[in-house]
PDB file of C-alpha atoms in Angstrom:
ATOM      1  CA  UNK A   1     108.308 343.505 285.939  1.00  0.00           C
ATOM      2  CA  UNK A   2     105.844 346.190 284.958  1.00  0.00           C
ATOM      3  CA  UNK A   3     105.157 349.523 286.574  1.00  0.00           C
ATOM      4  CA  UNK A   4     102.718 350.054 289.403  1.00  0.00           C
ATOM      5  CA  UNK A   5     100.322 352.980 289.666  1.00  0.00           C
ATOM      6  CA  UNK A   6      98.883 353.809 293.049  1.00  0.00           C
ATOM      7  CA  UNK A   7      99.689 352.365 296.436  1.00  0.00           C
ATOM      8  CA  UNK A   8     100.804 354.411 299.411  1.00  0.00           C
ATOM      9  CA  UNK A   9     101.787 357.860 298.210  1.00  0.00           C
ATOM     10  CA  UNK A  10     101.287 357.057 294.538  1.00  0.00           C
ATOM     11  CA  UNK A  11     104.347 356.417 292.414  1.00  0.00           C
ATOM     12  CA  UNK A  12     105.332 353.571 290.145  1.00  0.00           C
ATOM     13  CA  UNK A  13     107.836 350.783 289.949  1.00  0.00           C
ATOM     14  CA  UNK A  14     110.634 350.966 287.382  1.00  0.00           C
ATOM     15  CA  UNK A  15     109.811 349.249 284.115  1.00  0.00           C
ATOM     16  CA  UNK A  16     111.379 345.944 283.187  1.00  0.00           C
ATOM     17  CA  UNK A  17     112.049 344.215 279.891  1.00  0.00           C
ATOM     18  CA  UNK A  18     109.611 344.348 277.025  1.00  0.00           C
ATOM     19  CA  UNK A  19     108.212 346.901 274.584  1.00  0.00           C
ATOM     20  CA  UNK A  20     108.308 350.654 274.637  1.00  0.00           C
ATOM     21  CA  UNK A  21     107.789 352.334 277.970  1.00  0.00           C
ATOM     22  CA  UNK A  22     105.455 355.206 278.641  1.00  0.00           C
ATOM     23  CA  UNK A  23     107.762 357.348 280.728  1.00  0.00           C
ATOM     24  CA  UNK A  24     105.015 359.041 282.673  1.00  0.00           C
ATOM     25  CA  UNK A  25     102.178 356.931 283.957  1.00  0.00           C
ATOM     26  CA  UNK A  26     100.060 359.720 285.304  1.00  0.00           C
ATOM     27  CA  UNK A  27      96.636 359.990 283.748  1.00  0.00           C
ATOM     28  CA  UNK A  28      94.384 357.046 284.295  1.00  0.00           C
ATOM     29  CA  UNK A  29      91.493 356.317 281.975  1.00  0.00           C
ATOM     30  CA  UNK A  30      89.178 353.433 282.763  1.00  0.00           C
ATOM     31  CA  UNK A  31      87.345 352.096 279.739  1.00  0.00           C
ATOM     32  CA  UNK A  32      84.755 349.337 279.677  1.00  0.00           C
ATOM     33  CA  UNK A  33      84.177 347.049 276.705  1.00  0.00           C
ATOM     34  CA  UNK A  34      81.500 348.056 274.229  1.00  0.00           C
ATOM     35  CA  UNK A  35      78.021 346.766 274.856  1.00  0.00           C
ATOM     36  CA  UNK A  36      75.269 345.938 272.385  1.00  0.00           C
ATOM     37  CA  UNK A  37      75.623 349.324 270.722  1.00  0.00           C
ATOM     38  CA  UNK A  38      79.120 348.517 269.434  1.00  0.00           C
ATOM     39  CA  UNK A  39      82.539 349.858 270.328  1.00  0.00           C
ATOM     40  CA  UNK A  40      86.003 348.468 270.657  1.00  0.00           C
ATOM     41  CA  UNK A  41      84.842 344.939 271.342  1.00  0.00           C
ATOM     42  CA  UNK A  42      87.260 344.612 274.262  1.00  0.00           C
ATOM     43  CA  UNK A  43      85.743 341.463 275.690  1.00  0.00           C
ATOM     44  CA  UNK A  44      87.323 338.162 274.704  1.00  0.00           C
ATOM     45  CA  UNK A  45      90.750 338.580 273.213  1.00  0.00           C
ATOM     46  CA  UNK A  46      90.936 335.056 271.838  1.00  0.00           C
ATOM     47  CA  UNK A  47      88.501 335.167 268.963  1.00  0.00           C
ATOM     48  CA  UNK A  48      86.645 331.894 269.705  1.00  0.00           C
ATOM     49  CA  UNK A  49      84.737 329.891 267.092  1.00  0.00           C
ATOM     50  CA  UNK A  50      84.075 332.840 264.774  1.00  0.00           C
ATOM     51  CA  UNK A  51      87.441 332.314 263.084  1.00  0.00           C
ATOM     52  CA  UNK A  52      89.478 334.694 260.976  1.00  0.00           C
ATOM     53  CA  UNK A  53      86.519 336.421 259.307  1.00  0.00           C
ATOM     54  CA  UNK A  54      85.052 337.499 262.630  1.00  0.00           C
ATOM     55  CA  UNK A  55      88.442 338.677 263.888  1.00  0.00           C
ATOM     56  CA  UNK A  56      89.021 340.612 260.672  1.00  0.00           C
ATOM     57  CA  UNK A  57      85.655 342.358 260.983  1.00  0.00           C
ATOM     58  CA  UNK A  58      86.365 343.224 264.611  1.00  0.00           C
ATOM     59  CA  UNK A  59      89.741 344.643 263.614  1.00  0.00           C
ATOM     60  CA  UNK A  60      88.150 346.853 260.961  1.00  0.00           C
ATOM     61  CA  UNK A  61      85.577 348.027 263.493  1.00  0.00           C
ATOM     62  CA  UNK A  62      88.298 348.961 265.989  1.00  0.00           C
ATOM     63  CA  UNK A  63      90.299 350.749 263.312  1.00  0.00           C
ATOM     64  CA  UNK A  64      87.301 352.834 262.205  1.00  0.00           C
ATOM     65  CA  UNK A  65      86.335 353.784 265.756  1.00  0.00           C
ATOM     66  CA  UNK A  66      89.955 354.608 266.615  1.00  0.00           C
ATOM     67  CA  UNK A  67      90.173 356.909 263.590  1.00  0.00           C
ATOM     68  CA  UNK A  68      87.037 358.794 264.631  1.00  0.00           C
ATOM     69  CA  UNK A  69      88.118 358.884 268.269  1.00  0.00           C
ATOM     70  CA  UNK A  70      91.493 360.384 267.373  1.00  0.00           C
ATOM     71  CA  UNK A  71      89.838 363.099 265.309  1.00  0.00           C
ATOM     72  CA  UNK A  72      87.583 364.021 268.244  1.00  0.00           C
ATOM     73  CA  UNK A  73      90.508 363.976 270.691  1.00  0.00           C
ATOM     74  CA  UNK A  74      92.590 366.267 268.442  1.00  0.00           C
ATOM     75  CA  UNK A  75      89.652 368.677 268.398  1.00  0.00           C
ATOM     76  CA  UNK A  76      89.619 368.787 272.186  1.00  0.00           C
ATOM     77  CA  UNK A  77      86.364 366.824 272.442  1.00  0.00           C
ATOM     78  CA  UNK A  78      87.369 364.194 274.993  1.00  0.00           C
ATOM     79  CA  UNK A  79      83.830 363.081 275.802  1.00  0.00           C
ATOM     80  CA  UNK A  80      83.085 362.593 272.110  1.00  0.00           C
ATOM     81  CA  UNK A  81      86.371 360.700 271.640  1.00  0.00           C
ATOM     82  CA  UNK A  82      85.407 358.160 274.290  1.00  0.00           C
ATOM     83  CA  UNK A  83      81.897 357.923 272.841  1.00  0.00           C
ATOM     84  CA  UNK A  84      83.452 357.014 269.495  1.00  0.00           C
ATOM     85  CA  UNK A  85      84.976 354.051 271.299  1.00  0.00           C
ATOM     86  CA  UNK A  86      81.615 353.083 272.810  1.00  0.00           C
ATOM     87  CA  UNK A  87      82.435 354.415 276.283  1.00  0.00           C
ATOM     88  CA  UNK A  88      81.720 357.397 278.540  1.00  0.00           C
ATOM     89  CA  UNK A  89      83.660 359.387 281.117  1.00  0.00           C
ATOM     90  CA  UNK A  90      82.832 358.718 284.751  1.00  0.00           C
ATOM     91  CA  UNK A  91      85.345 360.735 286.783  1.00  0.00           C
ATOM     92  CA  UNK A  92      88.320 363.038 286.245  1.00  0.00           C
ATOM     93  CA  UNK A  93      91.175 364.355 288.380  1.00  0.00           C
ATOM     94  CA  UNK A  94      93.857 366.824 287.156  1.00  0.00           C
ATOM     95  CA  UNK A  95      97.069 367.967 288.854  1.00  0.00           C
ATOM     96  CA  UNK A  96      99.592 370.560 287.569  1.00  0.00           C
ATOM     97  CA  UNK A  97     103.228 370.985 288.608  1.00  0.00           C
ATOM     98  CA  UNK A  98     105.729 373.708 287.734  1.00  0.00           C
ATOM     99  CA  UNK A  99     108.668 371.292 287.512  1.00  0.00           C
ATOM    100  CA  UNK A 100     109.357 367.622 286.795  1.00  0.00           C
ATOM    101  CA  UNK A 101     112.568 366.726 288.662  1.00  0.00           C
ATOM    102  CA  UNK A 102     110.939 366.006 292.017  1.00  0.00           C
ATOM    103  CA  UNK A 103     108.233 363.950 290.310  1.00  0.00           C
ATOM    104  CA  UNK A 104     110.558 361.586 288.426  1.00  0.00           C
ATOM    105  CA  UNK A 105     113.162 358.841 288.837  1.00  0.00           C
ATOM    106  CA  UNK A 106     115.707 356.841 286.853  1.00  0.00           C
ATOM    107  CA  UNK A 107     117.142 358.170 283.592  1.00  0.00           C
ATOM    108  CA  UNK A 108     114.088 360.380 283.283  1.00  0.00           C
ATOM    109  CA  UNK A 109     115.095 362.185 286.458  1.00  0.00           C
ATOM    110  CA  UNK A 110     118.659 362.525 285.142  1.00  0.00           C
ATOM    111  CA  UNK A 111     117.240 364.075 281.974  1.00  0.00           C
ATOM    112  CA  UNK A 112     115.217 366.631 283.934  1.00  0.00           C
ATOM    113  CA  UNK A 113     118.289 367.474 286.044  1.00  0.00           C
ATOM    114  CA  UNK A 114     119.963 369.043 283.004  1.00  0.00           C
ATOM    115  CA  UNK A 115     116.843 369.780 280.916  1.00  0.00           C
ATOM    116  CA  UNK A 116     114.081 371.080 283.213  1.00  0.00           C
ATOM    117  CA  UNK A 117     110.537 370.861 281.938  1.00  0.00           C
ATOM    118  CA  UNK A 118     108.402 373.978 281.759  1.00  0.00           C
ATOM    119  CA  UNK A 119     105.247 372.356 283.153  1.00  0.00           C
ATOM    120  CA  UNK A 120     103.785 368.961 283.985  1.00  0.00           C
ATOM    121  CA  UNK A 121     100.109 368.015 283.854  1.00  0.00           C
ATOM    122  CA  UNK A 122      98.838 364.777 285.312  1.00  0.00           C
ATOM    123  CA  UNK A 123      95.222 363.673 285.220  1.00  0.00           C
ATOM    124  CA  UNK A 124      93.034 360.754 286.203  1.00  0.00           C
ATOM    125  CA  UNK A 125      90.049 359.911 284.012  1.00  0.00           C
ATOM    126  CA  UNK A 126      87.569 357.110 284.544  1.00  0.00           C
ATOM    127  CA  UNK A 127      85.516 355.988 281.551  1.00  0.00           C
ATOM    128  CA  UNK A 128      83.334 352.885 281.181  1.00  0.00           C
ATOM    129  CA  UNK A 129      80.233 351.264 279.748  1.00  0.00           C
ATOM    130  CA  UNK A 130      79.175 349.144 282.703  1.00  0.00           C
ATOM    131  CA  UNK A 131      79.884 345.821 280.969  1.00  0.00           C
ATOM    132  CA  UNK A 132      82.634 344.692 283.366  1.00  0.00           C
ATOM    133  CA  UNK A 133      85.686 344.913 281.078  1.00  0.00           C
ATOM    134  CA  UNK A 134      87.990 347.724 282.223  1.00  0.00           C
ATOM    135  CA  UNK A 135      91.119 349.317 280.727  1.00  0.00           C
ATOM    136  CA  UNK A 136      93.437 351.648 282.609  1.00  0.00           C
ATOM    137  CA  UNK A 137      95.166 354.236 280.415  1.00  0.00           C
ATOM    138  CA  UNK A 138      98.041 356.343 281.655  1.00  0.00           C
ATOM    139  CA  UNK A 139      98.641 359.739 279.985  1.00  0.00           C
ATOM    140  CA  UNK A 140     101.016 362.621 280.741  1.00  0.00           C
ATOM    141  CA  UNK A 141     101.586 366.055 279.215  1.00  0.00           C
ATOM    142  CA  UNK A 142     105.148 367.402 279.596  1.00  0.00           C
ATOM    143  CA  UNK A 143     105.952 370.850 278.203  1.00  0.00           C
ATOM    144  CA  UNK A 144     109.477 372.116 277.463  1.00  0.00           C
ATOM    145  CA  UNK A 145     110.996 375.432 276.457  1.00  0.00           C
ATOM    146  CA  UNK A 146     111.946 374.231 272.977  1.00  0.00           C
ATOM    147  CA  UNK A 147     110.780 371.682 270.417  1.00  0.00           C
ATOM    148  CA  UNK A 148     114.247 370.106 270.434  1.00  0.00           C
ATOM    149  CA  UNK A 149     114.028 369.388 274.166  1.00  0.00           C
ATOM    150  CA  UNK A 150     110.638 367.786 273.653  1.00  0.00           C
ATOM    151  CA  UNK A 151     112.039 365.583 270.884  1.00  0.00           C
ATOM    152  CA  UNK A 152     114.936 364.494 273.102  1.00  0.00           C
ATOM    153  CA  UNK A 153     112.516 363.623 275.878  1.00  0.00           C
ATOM    154  CA  UNK A 154     110.316 361.599 273.547  1.00  0.00           C
ATOM    155  CA  UNK A 155     113.295 359.565 272.335  1.00  0.00           C
ATOM    156  CA  UNK A 156     114.171 358.764 275.942  1.00  0.00           C
ATOM    157  CA  UNK A 157     110.553 357.926 276.784  1.00  0.00           C
ATOM    158  CA  UNK A 158     110.481 355.330 274.003  1.00  0.00           C
ATOM    159  CA  UNK A 159     113.233 353.344 275.746  1.00  0.00           C
ATOM    160  CA  UNK A 160     111.805 350.683 278.040  1.00  0.00           C
ATOM    161  CA  UNK A 161     113.203 350.892 281.560  1.00  0.00           C
ATOM    162  CA  UNK A 162     114.312 354.525 281.241  1.00  0.00           C
ATOM    163  CA  UNK A 163     112.501 355.632 284.406  1.00  0.00           C
ATOM    164  CA  UNK A 164     109.253 357.437 284.979  1.00  0.00           C
ATOM    165  CA  UNK A 165     107.385 360.451 286.265  1.00  0.00           C
ATOM    166  CA  UNK A 166     105.698 359.559 289.532  1.00  0.00           C
ATOM    167  CA  UNK A 167     102.000 359.080 288.730  1.00  0.00           C
ATOM    168  CA  UNK A 168      99.085 360.347 290.703  1.00  0.00           C
ATOM    169  CA  UNK A 169      97.857 357.639 293.034  1.00  0.00           C
ATOM    170  CA  UNK A 170      95.163 355.497 291.436  1.00  0.00           C
ATOM    171  CA  UNK A 171      93.309 355.619 294.730  1.00  0.00           C
ATOM    172  CA  UNK A 172      92.000 359.020 293.606  1.00  0.00           C
ATOM    173  CA  UNK A 173      89.606 357.037 291.426  1.00  0.00           C
ATOM    174  CA  UNK A 174      89.296 354.193 293.926  1.00  0.00           C
ATOM    175  CA  UNK A 175      91.313 351.890 291.667  1.00  0.00           C
ATOM    176  CA  UNK A 176      93.552 349.018 292.655  1.00  0.00           C
ATOM    177  CA  UNK A 177      97.280 348.995 291.848  1.00  0.00           C
ATOM    178  CA  UNK A 178      97.942 348.504 288.130  1.00  0.00           C
ATOM    179  CA  UNK A 179     101.187 347.192 286.646  1.00  0.00           C
ATOM    180  CA  UNK A 180     102.088 348.454 283.181  1.00  0.00           C
ATOM    181  CA  UNK A 181     104.018 346.242 280.762  1.00  0.00           C
ATOM    182  CA  UNK A 182     104.707 348.971 278.192  1.00  0.00           C
ATOM    183  CA  UNK A 183     103.275 346.814 275.393  1.00  0.00           C
ATOM    184  CA  UNK A 184     100.248 349.054 274.702  1.00  0.00           C
ATOM    185  CA  UNK A 185     101.729 352.536 274.387  1.00  0.00           C
ATOM    186  CA  UNK A 186     101.706 355.652 272.229  1.00  0.00           C
ATOM    187  CA  UNK A 187     103.535 358.991 272.362  1.00  0.00           C
ATOM    188  CA  UNK A 188     102.753 362.077 270.318  1.00  0.00           C
ATOM    189  CA  UNK A 189     104.666 365.359 269.908  1.00  0.00           C
ATOM    190  CA  UNK A 190     102.683 368.561 270.262  1.00  0.00           C
ATOM    191  CA  UNK A 191     104.953 371.497 269.511  1.00  0.00           C
ATOM    192  CA  UNK A 192     107.252 371.880 272.489  1.00  0.00           C
ATOM    193  CA  UNK A 193     105.293 369.275 274.481  1.00  0.00           C
ATOM    194  CA  UNK A 194     105.013 365.485 274.533  1.00  0.00           C
ATOM    195  CA  UNK A 195     101.860 363.495 275.286  1.00  0.00           C
ATOM    196  CA  UNK A 196     102.371 359.873 276.345  1.00  0.00           C
ATOM    197  CA  UNK A 197      99.706 357.225 276.856  1.00  0.00           C
ATOM    198  CA  UNK A 198      99.839 353.585 277.976  1.00  0.00           C
ATOM    199  CA  UNK A 199      97.107 351.029 278.635  1.00  0.00           C
ATOM    200  CA  UNK A 200      96.585 347.885 280.688  1.00  0.00           C
ATOM    201  CA  UNK A 201      93.672 345.640 281.532  1.00  0.00           C
ATOM    202  CA  UNK A 202      92.134 346.298 284.940  1.00  0.00           C
ATOM    203  CA  UNK A 203      89.259 343.803 284.662  1.00  0.00           C
ATOM    204  CA  UNK A 204      87.868 341.373 282.103  1.00  0.00           C
ATOM    205  CA  UNK A 205      89.469 339.913 278.969  1.00  0.00           C
ATOM    206  CA  UNK A 206      90.761 342.576 276.596  1.00  0.00           C
ATOM    207  CA  UNK A 207      92.113 342.443 273.037  1.00  0.00           C
ATOM    208  CA  UNK A 208      95.625 343.942 272.666  1.00  0.00           C
ATOM    209  CA  UNK A 209      94.490 345.727 269.497  1.00  0.00           C
ATOM    210  CA  UNK A 210      91.751 347.454 271.458  1.00  0.00           C
ATOM    211  CA  UNK A 211      94.225 348.449 274.183  1.00  0.00           C
ATOM    212  CA  UNK A 212      96.494 349.964 271.530  1.00  0.00           C
ATOM    213  CA  UNK A 213      93.549 351.850 270.024  1.00  0.00           C
ATOM    214  CA  UNK A 214      92.644 353.424 273.356  1.00  0.00           C
ATOM    215  CA  UNK A 215      96.274 354.467 273.902  1.00  0.00           C
ATOM    216  CA  UNK A 216      96.421 356.077 270.452  1.00  0.00           C
ATOM    217  CA  UNK A 217      93.249 358.041 271.103  1.00  0.00           C
ATOM    218  CA  UNK A 218      94.408 359.128 274.581  1.00  0.00           C
ATOM    219  CA  UNK A 219      97.753 360.342 273.214  1.00  0.00           C
ATOM    220  CA  UNK A 220      95.881 362.799 270.979  1.00  0.00           C
ATOM    221  CA  UNK A 221      94.195 364.573 273.877  1.00  0.00           C
ATOM    222  CA  UNK A 222      95.221 368.252 274.068  1.00  0.00           C
ATOM    223  CA  UNK A 223      96.814 369.981 277.035  1.00  0.00           C
ATOM    224  CA  UNK A 224      94.180 369.952 279.815  1.00  0.00           C
TER     225      UNK A 224
END
């Protein structure tokens, strides 16, 4: 079972078996597949008749765009980062909390009970290209008092099924419920903070490599 963003009152279901879990599914980014101008090439995950050569070229294209997108994200240029991926931002919602305990459950909540966070930022972004393929990306920024606490939290967040921070309801962006498998995920330390991103397909047929690329770019976004 994956995790569900949205629904009445927001929140998410506990994660099940599978890959790494993004502990906090709280910032939603919606990304459409690249159109004629290029981009991630999210449409059609199967490869089709083009064979290995076409898939290899697509992989190199994704890798190059991801590299440029990460550089833009690190520089605080979110709009440019999404443009590097052939997309554009449509909407954005941000929420800040002074504590994490009341916004979490599972082992994550137990962690915050003895190691309170300093601040929690949750945001909802919508980004797309109008081509019909859509990716939902969850990102969270959790700040602690020390770097060691942040490292401990990241180790816990990498364990699938360890709990979650209750996400903002996806209805803020008029999105349907999304279940996260934890297979397309990235977490990055940032001093005494941790940034976690996770992606899932919301519409269309999307390549897992492209989903991973979007997560890696999103995890580089600075504190909002």
